[in-house]
PDB file of C-alpha atoms in Angstrom:
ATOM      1  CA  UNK O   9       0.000   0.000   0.000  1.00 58.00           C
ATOM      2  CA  UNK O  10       2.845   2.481   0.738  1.00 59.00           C
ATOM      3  CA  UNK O  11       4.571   1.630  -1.969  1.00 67.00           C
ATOM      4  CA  UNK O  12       2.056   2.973  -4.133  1.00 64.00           C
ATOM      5  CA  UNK O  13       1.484   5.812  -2.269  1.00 63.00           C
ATOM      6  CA  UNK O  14       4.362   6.345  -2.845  1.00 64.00           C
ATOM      7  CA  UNK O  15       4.393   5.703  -6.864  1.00 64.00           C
ATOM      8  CA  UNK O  16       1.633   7.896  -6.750  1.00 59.00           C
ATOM      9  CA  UNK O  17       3.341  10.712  -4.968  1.00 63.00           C
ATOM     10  CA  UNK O  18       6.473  10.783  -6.684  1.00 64.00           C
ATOM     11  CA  UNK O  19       5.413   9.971 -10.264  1.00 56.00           C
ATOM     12  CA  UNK O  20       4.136  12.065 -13.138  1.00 56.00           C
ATOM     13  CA  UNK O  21       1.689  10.023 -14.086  1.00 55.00           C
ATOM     14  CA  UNK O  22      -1.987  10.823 -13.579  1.00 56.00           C
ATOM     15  CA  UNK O  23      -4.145   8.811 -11.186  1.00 53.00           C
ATOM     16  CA  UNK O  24      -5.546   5.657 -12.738  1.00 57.00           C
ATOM     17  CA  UNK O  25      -8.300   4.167 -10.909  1.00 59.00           C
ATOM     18  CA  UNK O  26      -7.139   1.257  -8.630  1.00 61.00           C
ATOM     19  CA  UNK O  27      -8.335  -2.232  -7.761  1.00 67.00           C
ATOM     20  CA  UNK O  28      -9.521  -2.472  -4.995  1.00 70.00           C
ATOM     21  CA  UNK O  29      -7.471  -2.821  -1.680  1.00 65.00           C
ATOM     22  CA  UNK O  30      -7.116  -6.522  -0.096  1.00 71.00           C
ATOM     23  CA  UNK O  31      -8.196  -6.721   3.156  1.00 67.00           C
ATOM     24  CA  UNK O  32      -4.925  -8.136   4.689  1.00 69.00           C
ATOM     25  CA  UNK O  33      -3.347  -5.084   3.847  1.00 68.00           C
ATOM     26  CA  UNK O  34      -5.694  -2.760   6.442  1.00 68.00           C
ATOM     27  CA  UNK O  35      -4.170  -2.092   9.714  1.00 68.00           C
ATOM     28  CA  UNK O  36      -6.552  -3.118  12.973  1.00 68.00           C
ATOM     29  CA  UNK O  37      -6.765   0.162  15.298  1.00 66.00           C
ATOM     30  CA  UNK O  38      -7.135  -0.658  19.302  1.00 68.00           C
ATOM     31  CA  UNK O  39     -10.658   1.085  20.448  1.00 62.00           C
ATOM     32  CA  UNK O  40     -10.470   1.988  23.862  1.00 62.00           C
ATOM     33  CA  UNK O  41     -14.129   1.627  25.198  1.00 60.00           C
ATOM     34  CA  UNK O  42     -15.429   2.631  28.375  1.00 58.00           C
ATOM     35  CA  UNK O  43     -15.114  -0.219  30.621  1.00 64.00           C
ATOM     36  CA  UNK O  44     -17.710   1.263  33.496  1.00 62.00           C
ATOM     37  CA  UNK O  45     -15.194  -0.237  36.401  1.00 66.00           C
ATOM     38  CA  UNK O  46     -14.869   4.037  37.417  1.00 73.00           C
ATOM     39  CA  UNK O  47     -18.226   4.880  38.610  1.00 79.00           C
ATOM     40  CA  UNK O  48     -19.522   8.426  38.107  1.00 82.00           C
ATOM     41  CA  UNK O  49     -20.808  10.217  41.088  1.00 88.00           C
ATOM     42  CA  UNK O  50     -23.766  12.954  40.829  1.00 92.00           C
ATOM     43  CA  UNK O  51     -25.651  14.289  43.689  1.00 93.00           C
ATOM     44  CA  UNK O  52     -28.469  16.572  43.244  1.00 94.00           C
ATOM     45  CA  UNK O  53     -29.488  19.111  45.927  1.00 94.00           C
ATOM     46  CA  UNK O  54     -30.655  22.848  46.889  1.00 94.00           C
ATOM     47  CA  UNK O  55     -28.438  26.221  46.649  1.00 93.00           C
ATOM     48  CA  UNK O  56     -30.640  27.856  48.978  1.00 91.00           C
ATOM     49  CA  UNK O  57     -28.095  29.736  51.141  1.00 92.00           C
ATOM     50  CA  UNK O  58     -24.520  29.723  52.028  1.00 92.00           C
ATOM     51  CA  UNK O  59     -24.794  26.341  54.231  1.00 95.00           C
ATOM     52  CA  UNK O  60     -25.569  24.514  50.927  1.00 94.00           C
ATOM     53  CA  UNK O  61     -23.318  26.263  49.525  1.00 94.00           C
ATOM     54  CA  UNK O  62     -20.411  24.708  51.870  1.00 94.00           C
ATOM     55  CA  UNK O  63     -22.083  21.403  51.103  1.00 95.00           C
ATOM     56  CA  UNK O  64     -21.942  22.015  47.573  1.00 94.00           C
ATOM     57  CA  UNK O  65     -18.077  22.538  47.592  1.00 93.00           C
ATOM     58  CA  UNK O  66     -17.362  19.539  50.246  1.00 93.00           C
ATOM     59  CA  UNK O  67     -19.084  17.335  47.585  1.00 93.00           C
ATOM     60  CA  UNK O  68     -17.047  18.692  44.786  1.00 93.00           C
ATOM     61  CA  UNK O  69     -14.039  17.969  47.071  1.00 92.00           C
ATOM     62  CA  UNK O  70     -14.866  14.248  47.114  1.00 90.00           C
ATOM     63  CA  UNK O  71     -15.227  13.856  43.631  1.00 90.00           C
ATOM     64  CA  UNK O  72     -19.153  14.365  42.914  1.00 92.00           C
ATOM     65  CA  UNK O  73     -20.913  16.466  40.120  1.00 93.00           C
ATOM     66  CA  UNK O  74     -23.271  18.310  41.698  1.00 95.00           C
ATOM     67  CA  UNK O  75     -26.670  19.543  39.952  1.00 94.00           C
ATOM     68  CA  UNK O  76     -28.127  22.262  42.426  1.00 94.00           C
ATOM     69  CA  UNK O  77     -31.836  23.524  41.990  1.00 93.00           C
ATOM     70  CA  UNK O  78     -31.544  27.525  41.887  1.00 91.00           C
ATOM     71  CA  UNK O  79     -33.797  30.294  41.705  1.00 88.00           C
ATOM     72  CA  UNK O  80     -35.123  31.250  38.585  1.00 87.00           C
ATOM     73  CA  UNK O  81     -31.337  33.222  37.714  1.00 82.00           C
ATOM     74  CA  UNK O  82     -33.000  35.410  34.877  1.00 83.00           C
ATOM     75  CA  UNK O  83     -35.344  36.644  37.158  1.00 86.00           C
ATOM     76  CA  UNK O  84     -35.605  36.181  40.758  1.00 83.00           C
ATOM     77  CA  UNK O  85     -32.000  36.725  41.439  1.00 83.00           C
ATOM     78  CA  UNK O  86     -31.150  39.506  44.158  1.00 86.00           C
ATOM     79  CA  UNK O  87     -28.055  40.620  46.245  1.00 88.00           C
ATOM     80  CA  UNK O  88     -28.762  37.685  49.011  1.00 89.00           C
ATOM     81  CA  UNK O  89     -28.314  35.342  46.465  1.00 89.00           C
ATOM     82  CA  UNK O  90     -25.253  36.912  44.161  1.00 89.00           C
ATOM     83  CA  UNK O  91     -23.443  36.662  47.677  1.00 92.00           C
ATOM     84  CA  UNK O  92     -24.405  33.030  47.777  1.00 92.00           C
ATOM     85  CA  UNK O  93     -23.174  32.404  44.273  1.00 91.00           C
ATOM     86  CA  UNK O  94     -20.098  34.511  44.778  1.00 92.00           C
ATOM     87  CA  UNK O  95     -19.439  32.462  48.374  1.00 93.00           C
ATOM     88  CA  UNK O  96     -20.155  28.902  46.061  1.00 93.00           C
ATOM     89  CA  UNK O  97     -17.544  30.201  42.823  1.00 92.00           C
ATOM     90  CA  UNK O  98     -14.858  31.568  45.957  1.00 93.00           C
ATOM     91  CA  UNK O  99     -14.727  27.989  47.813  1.00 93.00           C
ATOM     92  CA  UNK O 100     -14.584  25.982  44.265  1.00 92.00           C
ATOM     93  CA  UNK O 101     -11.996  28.279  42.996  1.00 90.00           C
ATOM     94  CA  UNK O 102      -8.998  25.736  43.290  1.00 89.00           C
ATOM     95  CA  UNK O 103     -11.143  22.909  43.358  1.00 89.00           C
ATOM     96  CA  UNK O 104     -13.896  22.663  40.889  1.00 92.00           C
ATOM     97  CA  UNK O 105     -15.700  25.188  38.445  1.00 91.00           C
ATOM     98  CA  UNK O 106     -19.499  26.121  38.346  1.00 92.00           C
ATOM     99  CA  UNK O 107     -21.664  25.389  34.937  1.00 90.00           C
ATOM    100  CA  UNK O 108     -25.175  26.861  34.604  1.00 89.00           C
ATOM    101  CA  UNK O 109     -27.308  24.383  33.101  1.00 90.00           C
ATOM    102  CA  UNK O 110     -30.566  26.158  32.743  1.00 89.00           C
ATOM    103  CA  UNK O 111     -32.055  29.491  34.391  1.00 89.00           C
ATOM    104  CA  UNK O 112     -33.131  27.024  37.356  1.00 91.00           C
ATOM    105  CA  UNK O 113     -29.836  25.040  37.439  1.00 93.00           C
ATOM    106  CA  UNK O 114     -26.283  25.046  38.168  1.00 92.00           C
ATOM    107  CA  UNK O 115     -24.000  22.010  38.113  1.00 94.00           C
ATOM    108  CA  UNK O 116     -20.655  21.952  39.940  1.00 94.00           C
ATOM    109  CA  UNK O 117     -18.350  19.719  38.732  1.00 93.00           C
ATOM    110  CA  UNK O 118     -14.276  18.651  40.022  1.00 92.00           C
ATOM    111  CA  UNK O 119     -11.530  20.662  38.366  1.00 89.00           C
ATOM    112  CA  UNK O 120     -10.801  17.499  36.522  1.00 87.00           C
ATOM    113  CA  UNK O 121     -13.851  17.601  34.369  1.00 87.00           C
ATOM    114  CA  UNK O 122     -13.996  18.626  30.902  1.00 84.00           C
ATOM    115  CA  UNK O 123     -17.223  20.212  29.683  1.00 82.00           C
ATOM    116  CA  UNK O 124     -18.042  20.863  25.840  1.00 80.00           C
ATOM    117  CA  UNK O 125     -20.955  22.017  23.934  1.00 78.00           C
ATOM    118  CA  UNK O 126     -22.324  20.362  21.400  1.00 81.00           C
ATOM    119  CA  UNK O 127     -23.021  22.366  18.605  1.00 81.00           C
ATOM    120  CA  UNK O 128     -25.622  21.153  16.271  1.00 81.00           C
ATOM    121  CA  UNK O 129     -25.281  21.676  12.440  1.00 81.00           C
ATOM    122  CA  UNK O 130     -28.278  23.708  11.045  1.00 80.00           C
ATOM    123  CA  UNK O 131     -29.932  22.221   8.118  1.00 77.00           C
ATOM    124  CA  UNK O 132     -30.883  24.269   5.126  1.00 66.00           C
TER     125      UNK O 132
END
């Protein structure tokens, strides 16, 4: 196969159409699959006040995701609760990060974690 790659490459010629390739000559890739022996841990709770918030970051400590029922954060959000937030983001700040899921929802994950959007194509 390399070899005529490498004809290819190097040679004037233009591309003829080629048989096709025998099977022996593909290469078998390793998949690594998820095995499920490392069990994911989520707890789901309130952010009410700074006592949850505590909890929040104790759990995040230990290794859980956290998904924390809010207020409504487009609209019912006040100082009280920006101090809350603030207190929650201050105590994860070498430990974990804070994701808002939805305007009702925040989820608090370890600083391990990797988080990424999926974008959808639009049709046309």
């Amino acid at each position: 196969m390399f070899k005529k790659i490498k004809k290819m490459i190097s040679s004037t010629e233009t591309l003829k159409p080629s048989s096709p390739v025998p099977i022996e000559e593909y290469i078998e890739l390793p998949v690594k699959t998820y095995e499920g022996n490392e069990l994911v841990k989520i707890k789901v709770c309130e952010l009410e006040d700074f006592k949850d918030s505590t909890e929040i970051s104790v759990l995040v400590e230990a290794g859980y995701l956290v998904i924390a029922n809010t207020i409504d954060l487009e609209r019912d959000i006040d100082d009280d609760y920006a101090k809350v937030l603030t207190d929650l983001k201050n105590k994860l700040r070498n430990t974990g990060k804070i994701v808002r899921l939805c305007e009702t929802k925040i989820m608090a994950v370890p600083s391990n974690t990797v988080i990424e959007k999926i974008v959808k194509e639009k049709k046309d």
